[in-house]
Amino acid sequence: MANDDTKVASSIGNATNIHISNNPTLVMSMHGNADLEKGLASSEKAESPIEKSVAAGPAPVTPVIGPPPDGGAQAWLVVLGAFCGLFVSFGWISCIGVFQAYYESHQLSKFSTSTVTWITSLETFTMFFCGPIFGIMFDSYGPRWILLIGTILHVFGLMMASLSTEYYQFILAQGICSPIGASAIFNASVNSVSTWFAKRRAFALGVTAAGSSLGGVIFPIMVTQLIPQVGFPWAMRICAFLILFMLGIANLTLKSRLPHRPKPFDILSFMRPLAELKFVLTLAASFCFFWGMFLPFTFVISQAERYGMSTNLAGYLIPILNASSIFGRTLSGYLADKVGRYNMMVLTTFFSAILVLALWLPSKGNVPAIVFSALYGFGSGAFVSLAPALVAQISDVREVGVRNGTFFAVISFAALTGTPIGGALVPVVLHDGYTGLQTFAGVVMIVGSILFVFARGAVGGFKLTAV
């Protein structure tokens, strides 16, 4: 009978241990009780137990964090919020080609192409360059306050852009204020999703990134259709109201799975990843590819119009590009979890670079421009969803905010310089086409694709396995 009681007590104890180990709150409670018992035991020999208790203070407790659930209602609600976040942040940035063409022929017609491109390139640069700031804020405080700050700045910047008439005003409103807010939204969205998924992370980020593709479809059509009907100022305001609505959903659903504690800002924390070969190679590959990736987004409309496409039809090239990007981002993410994320990145980046050199470069008619837009959107869209997945794969999940910040801050310089370089190549190198711009884009993207091969080797070797 005693043995049976012992067995029952043992089994109850084991079950209790299992339950407690899966409950961080109970773990912390048990740790606290254990510390209390130790303190009481030692106090028998102490001369002043009260003073000793005050001096010692509470013992530090480290919460026990289980593996990501990789699904469930709460996790997919976070993906929904992140989808809305990328719809209004990267989705808005993806329609820069519409503003490039519009500003050149309207408010800023007296400025050169290269000068106007600084607005759109600064927009992309600012969104990514602010990554380290919002990365450390995410690791310290989670997504709530970052998202709220981003909502205010992004909407306010677009409202001010609706009132702008001078070059410096567009720079301040659309090139700086709005993309700072978009950066906060983008980083809060991507980093939050990464905390809820591990094995299915690439697919979850692919679904998230599809939000930017959908935004890149809807916003260009809205802008091009609304401007003739209500004018540029109200077209921008209507877009800002839609963004505010989507961000309402994001603010209600986005959350992190990790406990967040304030951390001091340490510049070295952003530099440490640069000492890792696999991170540096991934970063260098992404920089080169990103250097040329946005040139088709910016110039596909003006290039098509130069070779005879009507303004009305050319206005749909960016929506076509972004619509196909929806499938590129989700499908590549789904396959990447099965065949390897680096493997999928190598395939899609080479595919995109070849399209630029083999299809966009020689195209001079409507059909090649439309086909290129559809295929390029599919190929280049994979980069947006796979890049954060690669960083998360080679990082501790507790540092994903900081490391994503370092990653996007560095490649932001590619976004800042790539478009003005391409714009300068149009009138300077060749007077009869976009050959210089297209060649530059294709070559740097090929270099980036080759570097992804070396990055893959540094992470998992060169054998044909899932990496």
XYZ file of C-alpha atoms in Angstrom:
467
model
C 0.000 0.000 0.000
C 2.850 2.361 0.806
C 4.445 1.576 -2.542
C 1.155 2.376 -4.336
C 0.906 5.691 -2.508
C 4.469 6.465 -3.462
C 3.756 5.714 -7.126
C 0.635 7.894 -7.131
C 2.479 10.761 -5.485
C 5.334 10.372 -7.955
C 2.999 10.404 -10.972
C 1.155 13.456 -9.622
C 4.490 15.178 -9.081
C 5.606 14.363 -12.627
C 2.328 15.629 -14.103
C 2.645 18.789 -12.020
C 6.187 19.308 -13.245
C 5.090 18.916 -16.859
C 2.214 21.371 -16.375
C 4.435 23.888 -14.617
C 7.259 23.645 -17.175
C 4.782 24.595 -19.907
C 3.474 27.568 -17.935
C 5.960 30.465 -17.627
C 3.832 32.152 -14.961
C 3.871 29.074 -12.715
C 7.583 28.594 -13.358
C 8.248 32.122 -12.141
C 5.960 31.525 -9.157
C 7.772 28.311 -8.212
C 11.134 30.026 -8.591
C 9.910 32.752 -6.264
C 8.700 30.203 -3.672
C 11.988 28.329 -3.851
C 13.885 31.543 -3.251
C 11.614 32.351 -0.308
C 12.202 28.944 1.291
C 15.960 29.340 0.927
C 15.752 32.785 2.483
C 13.742 31.496 5.462
C 16.150 28.623 6.020
C 19.202 30.844 6.010
C 17.529 33.491 8.168
C 17.759 31.208 11.224
C 21.483 31.858 11.343
C 21.299 35.548 10.389
C 21.531 38.276 12.984
C 19.104 40.643 11.156
C 16.799 38.750 8.783
C 14.780 41.849 7.805
C 17.840 43.863 6.837
C 19.288 40.907 4.956
C 16.045 40.395 3.004
C 15.897 44.068 2.013
C 19.563 44.095 0.965
C 19.280 40.938 -1.109
C 16.147 41.980 -3.034
C 14.095 39.658 -5.222
C 15.994 37.071 -7.237
C 16.034 37.693 -11.009
C 13.604 35.469 -12.856
C 13.988 34.394 -16.476
C 10.659 33.432 -18.075
C 10.554 30.057 -19.777
C 9.618 30.505 -23.462
C 8.435 27.505 -25.423
C 8.867 26.980 -29.161
C 6.709 29.036 -31.566
C 3.283 27.486 -32.154
C 3.638 27.729 -35.977
C -0.112 28.248 -36.269
C -3.324 28.697 -34.348
C -5.888 31.499 -34.267
C -3.689 33.930 -32.362
C -0.683 33.433 -34.633
C -2.725 33.889 -37.811
C -4.384 37.002 -36.396
C -0.887 38.427 -36.054
C -0.284 37.542 -39.709
C -3.516 39.374 -40.597
C -2.326 42.473 -38.768
C 1.093 42.234 -40.396
C -0.576 41.786 -43.804
C -2.393 45.089 -43.242
C 0.845 46.668 -42.016
C 2.754 45.754 -45.160
C -0.228 46.717 -47.323
C 0.130 50.332 -46.187
C 3.934 50.491 -45.776
C 5.816 48.498 -48.411
C 2.667 48.435 -50.553
C 2.686 52.216 -50.687
C 6.427 52.288 -51.449
C 5.866 49.783 -54.287
C 3.843 52.315 -56.279
C 6.657 54.881 -56.511
C 6.682 54.524 -60.299
C 3.292 56.249 -60.475
C 4.572 59.298 -58.597
C 7.828 59.360 -60.558
C 5.931 59.670 -63.844
C 3.317 62.075 -62.447
C 5.741 64.491 -60.798
C 7.923 64.639 -63.918
C 4.956 65.819 -65.998
C 3.174 68.018 -63.424
C 4.382 69.700 -60.204
C 8.102 69.046 -60.783
C 8.271 69.186 -64.586
C 11.081 71.771 -64.460
C 13.384 69.315 -62.671
C 15.464 66.570 -64.296
C 14.556 62.875 -64.026
C 17.490 62.212 -61.721
C 16.444 65.065 -59.398
C 12.858 63.834 -59.140
C 14.044 60.292 -58.373
C 15.538 61.542 -55.102
C 12.001 61.821 -53.724
C 11.113 58.206 -54.438
C 14.568 56.827 -53.611
C 14.657 58.779 -50.332
C 11.241 57.318 -49.562
C 12.564 53.767 -49.893
C 15.848 54.602 -48.149
C 14.181 56.183 -45.122
C 11.819 53.256 -44.657
C 14.696 50.770 -44.458
C 17.355 52.974 -42.836
C 15.231 53.488 -39.714
C 15.244 49.712 -39.202
C 17.867 49.691 -36.383
C 15.921 52.242 -34.347
C 12.638 50.375 -34.579
C 14.447 47.042 -34.264
C 15.843 47.868 -30.811
C 12.506 49.432 -29.851
C 10.758 46.201 -30.819
C 13.154 44.059 -28.776
C 12.676 46.378 -25.783
C 8.974 47.241 -25.891
C 7.237 45.037 -28.476
C 5.159 46.281 -31.422
C 2.371 48.306 -29.740
C 3.981 51.742 -29.377
C 6.055 51.383 -32.548
C 2.888 50.734 -34.529
C 1.085 53.692 -32.981
C 3.981 56.052 -33.775
C 4.123 54.700 -37.319
C 0.398 55.197 -37.829
C 0.583 58.878 -36.854
C 3.678 59.708 -38.917
C 2.670 57.802 -42.058
C -0.817 59.316 -42.272
C 0.396 62.808 -41.327
C 3.149 62.686 -43.980
C 0.701 61.798 -46.738
C -1.705 64.522 -45.644
C 1.141 67.027 -45.884
C 2.139 65.645 -49.304
C -1.389 66.400 -50.486
C -0.712 70.077 -49.735
C 2.783 70.160 -51.256
C 3.693 72.125 -54.364
C 7.456 72.695 -53.978
C 10.286 70.195 -54.330
C 11.478 70.534 -50.705
C 7.924 69.995 -49.459
C 7.664 66.650 -51.265
C 11.066 65.706 -49.833
C 9.968 66.439 -46.261
C 6.457 64.978 -46.463
C 6.765 62.015 -48.840
C 10.504 61.416 -48.628
C 11.032 61.637 -44.856
C 7.944 61.893 -42.611
C 5.709 59.295 -44.270
C 8.433 56.635 -44.742
C 9.605 56.979 -41.123
C 6.096 55.941 -40.157
C 6.113 53.218 -42.803
C 9.404 51.934 -41.369
C 7.889 51.624 -37.894
C 4.897 49.760 -39.322
C 7.041 47.480 -41.506
C 9.449 46.478 -38.722
C 6.709 45.940 -36.142
C 4.836 43.715 -38.609
C 7.725 41.556 -39.845
C 9.332 41.108 -36.427
C 6.041 40.179 -34.755
C 5.325 37.408 -37.266
C 8.842 35.998 -36.804
C 8.159 35.389 -33.101
C 5.119 33.183 -33.805
C 6.550 30.890 -36.494
C 9.653 28.735 -36.955
C 9.155 25.782 -39.306
C 6.509 27.677 -41.320
C 8.166 31.079 -40.966
C 8.898 31.611 -44.669
C 5.297 30.831 -45.593
C 3.917 33.116 -42.853
C 6.208 35.927 -43.979
C 5.200 35.223 -47.569
C 1.539 35.726 -46.689
C 2.531 38.867 -44.798
C 4.538 40.195 -47.736
C 1.594 39.543 -50.057
C -0.029 42.476 -48.291
C 2.549 44.803 -49.824
C 1.830 43.317 -53.239
C -1.898 43.894 -52.852
C -1.192 47.432 -51.722
C 1.020 47.856 -54.760
C -1.945 46.838 -56.934
C -4.611 48.987 -55.299
C -2.730 52.215 -54.581
C -1.468 52.891 -58.149
C -4.962 52.329 -59.582
C -6.471 54.560 -56.903
C -3.996 57.360 -57.556
C -4.217 57.251 -61.357
C -8.023 57.053 -61.343
C -8.663 59.569 -58.558
C -6.346 62.354 -59.745
C -8.394 63.151 -62.911
C -11.648 62.997 -60.912
C -10.866 64.774 -57.620
C -7.387 66.211 -58.158
C -3.998 65.283 -56.662
C -4.610 66.661 -53.120
C -7.811 64.698 -52.523
C -6.397 61.592 -54.191
C -3.613 61.582 -51.589
C -6.074 62.198 -48.749
C -8.341 59.343 -49.785
C -5.320 57.019 -49.860
C -4.342 58.278 -46.389
C -7.831 57.493 -45.032
C -7.623 53.952 -46.439
C -4.210 53.565 -44.806
C -5.633 54.754 -41.486
C -8.412 52.145 -41.674
C -5.969 49.296 -42.415
C -3.708 50.418 -39.591
C -6.677 50.276 -37.227
C -6.838 46.532 -37.908
C -3.075 46.189 -37.484
C -3.088 48.020 -34.142
C -5.780 45.668 -32.824
C -4.202 42.367 -33.928
C -0.401 42.738 -33.931
C 1.392 41.414 -30.859
C 4.654 39.677 -30.029
C 4.888 36.256 -28.399
C 8.060 37.177 -26.491
C 8.368 39.049 -23.179
C 10.004 42.443 -23.819
C 12.153 44.377 -21.392
C 13.720 47.806 -21.943
C 17.315 47.547 -23.096
C 19.930 50.294 -23.337
C 20.726 51.425 -26.851
C 24.027 49.776 -27.707
C 25.448 50.598 -31.123
C 27.676 47.538 -30.903
C 24.621 45.269 -30.919
C 24.003 46.374 -34.502
C 27.648 45.822 -35.439
C 28.076 42.324 -33.999
C 26.203 40.540 -36.826
C 28.764 41.993 -39.255
C 31.391 39.731 -37.684
C 29.529 36.619 -38.925
C 30.447 35.398 -42.402
C 27.015 33.990 -43.203
C 25.324 37.254 -42.211
C 27.796 39.396 -44.163
C 27.411 37.300 -47.330
C 23.621 37.371 -47.037
C 23.767 41.133 -46.533
C 26.140 41.729 -49.461
C 23.993 39.609 -51.775
C 20.858 41.450 -50.727
C 22.535 44.840 -51.172
C 23.568 44.119 -54.757
C 20.224 42.635 -55.716
C 18.294 45.453 -54.033
C 20.484 47.989 -55.838
C 18.820 47.086 -59.095
C 15.532 45.557 -57.958
C 13.552 48.804 -57.647
C 14.608 50.253 -61.012
C 11.854 48.425 -62.952
C 9.314 49.545 -60.315
C 10.378 53.152 -60.884
C 10.938 53.285 -64.642
C 8.779 50.601 -66.251
C 5.982 53.136 -66.871
C 8.122 55.912 -68.377
C 10.130 53.378 -70.420
C 6.958 51.866 -71.885
C 5.523 55.300 -72.690
C 8.743 56.234 -74.439
C 8.257 53.353 -76.867
C 4.643 54.126 -77.679
C 2.459 52.699 -74.915
C -0.531 54.887 -74.064
C -0.524 56.659 -70.700
C -3.706 54.859 -69.668
C -2.314 51.381 -70.389
C 1.113 52.197 -68.923
C -0.578 53.133 -65.652
C -1.552 49.473 -65.193
C 2.001 48.105 -65.480
C 2.752 48.638 -61.781
C -0.537 47.002 -60.688
C 0.231 44.065 -63.007
C 3.726 43.800 -61.535
C 2.454 43.858 -57.981
C -0.469 41.510 -58.665
C 1.868 38.789 -59.901
C 4.104 39.563 -56.933
C 1.343 38.268 -54.629
C 1.843 34.773 -56.024
C 5.622 35.160 -56.039
C 5.741 36.042 -52.359
C 3.307 33.437 -51.053
C 4.319 30.537 -53.307
C 8.049 31.114 -52.819
C 7.552 31.231 -49.053
C 5.571 27.994 -49.070
C 8.177 26.199 -51.202
C 11.096 27.692 -49.272
C 10.021 25.891 -46.090
C 10.224 22.623 -48.022
C 13.231 22.978 -50.359
C 15.258 25.490 -48.335
C 15.025 29.262 -48.017
C 18.469 29.975 -49.440
C 17.809 27.582 -52.323
C 14.601 29.424 -53.190
C 16.308 32.815 -52.915
C 19.029 31.751 -55.348
C 16.476 30.530 -57.898
C 14.212 33.581 -57.743
C 16.997 36.182 -57.810
C 18.640 34.599 -60.869
C 15.235 34.412 -62.538
C 14.583 38.116 -61.899
C 18.014 39.225 -63.101
C 17.724 37.209 -66.312
C 14.316 38.760 -66.990
C 15.809 42.254 -66.812
C 18.616 41.466 -69.263
C 16.782 39.082 -71.600
C 13.293 40.611 -71.711
C 13.175 44.175 -70.376
C 16.412 45.322 -72.032
C 15.389 44.515 -75.636
C 11.655 45.282 -75.183
C 10.276 48.092 -77.322
C 6.542 47.303 -77.518
C 3.437 46.880 -75.428
C 3.384 43.084 -75.208
C 7.000 42.661 -73.972
C 6.453 45.375 -71.365
C 3.306 43.694 -70.023
C 4.861 40.206 -70.013
C 7.979 41.530 -68.295
C 5.918 43.277 -65.605
C 3.980 40.091 -64.837
C 7.029 37.803 -64.709
C 9.286 40.265 -62.910
C 6.693 40.858 -60.227
C 6.532 37.117 -59.604
C 10.320 36.715 -59.395
C 11.316 39.844 -57.482
C 8.425 39.496 -55.037
C 10.120 36.483 -53.509
C 12.975 38.655 -52.235
C 10.643 40.683 -50.019
C 9.259 37.627 -48.227
C 12.453 35.550 -48.150
C 14.934 38.199 -46.953
C 13.503 38.464 -43.395
C 13.191 34.664 -43.326
C 16.903 34.313 -44.128
C 17.863 36.751 -41.376
C 15.641 34.922 -38.873
C 17.115 31.574 -39.937
C 20.658 32.638 -39.032
C 19.685 34.594 -35.887
C 18.542 34.057 -32.308
C 14.825 34.868 -32.250
C 15.401 37.187 -29.270
C 17.678 39.354 -31.444
C 15.625 39.278 -34.631
C 14.609 42.928 -34.261
C 18.174 44.229 -33.981
C 19.534 41.981 -36.734
C 16.698 42.835 -39.112
C 17.423 46.472 -38.302
C 21.087 46.100 -39.271
C 20.136 44.221 -42.424
C 17.579 46.727 -43.703
C 19.647 49.762 -42.671
C 22.549 48.625 -44.857
C 20.471 47.746 -47.918
C 18.663 51.072 -47.585
C 21.742 52.695 -49.131
C 21.194 50.526 -52.186
C 17.646 51.880 -52.419
C 18.896 55.450 -51.914
C 21.540 55.361 -54.660
C 20.174 52.820 -57.139
C 17.277 54.875 -58.509
C 19.227 58.162 -58.945
C 22.056 56.242 -60.643
C 19.533 54.670 -63.004
C 17.875 58.035 -63.624
C 21.233 59.634 -64.398
C 22.021 56.895 -66.933
C 18.955 57.721 -69.023
C 19.937 61.148 -70.373
C 23.721 61.011 -69.903
C 24.938 57.679 -71.243
C 22.373 57.110 -73.976
C 20.061 59.661 -75.552
C 17.812 57.196 -77.347
C 16.743 54.670 -74.725
C 16.963 53.096 -71.301
C 19.745 50.658 -72.175
C 22.233 52.008 -69.623
C 19.698 51.885 -66.798
C 18.534 48.387 -67.700
C 22.076 47.067 -68.045
C 23.065 48.477 -64.659
C 20.000 46.888 -63.032
C 20.598 43.481 -64.609
C 24.322 43.331 -63.827
C 24.079 44.243 -60.132
C 21.197 41.795 -59.708
C 23.298 39.014 -61.276
C 26.126 39.838 -58.847
C 23.674 39.657 -55.959
C 22.394 36.281 -57.142
C 25.944 34.885 -57.279
C 26.632 36.149 -53.765
C 23.499 34.355 -52.543
C 25.090 31.118 -53.769
C 28.139 31.791 -51.571
C 25.903 32.755 -48.645
C 24.073 29.463 -49.033
C 27.414 27.657 -48.954
C 28.428 29.446 -45.758
C 25.165 28.454 -44.054
C 24.758 24.850 -45.171
C 27.501 23.885 -47.615
C 27.165 23.358 -51.344
C 25.428 19.989 -51.334
C 21.957 19.797 -52.921
C 20.073 19.748 -49.652
C 17.417 21.979 -48.134
C 19.147 25.099 -46.772
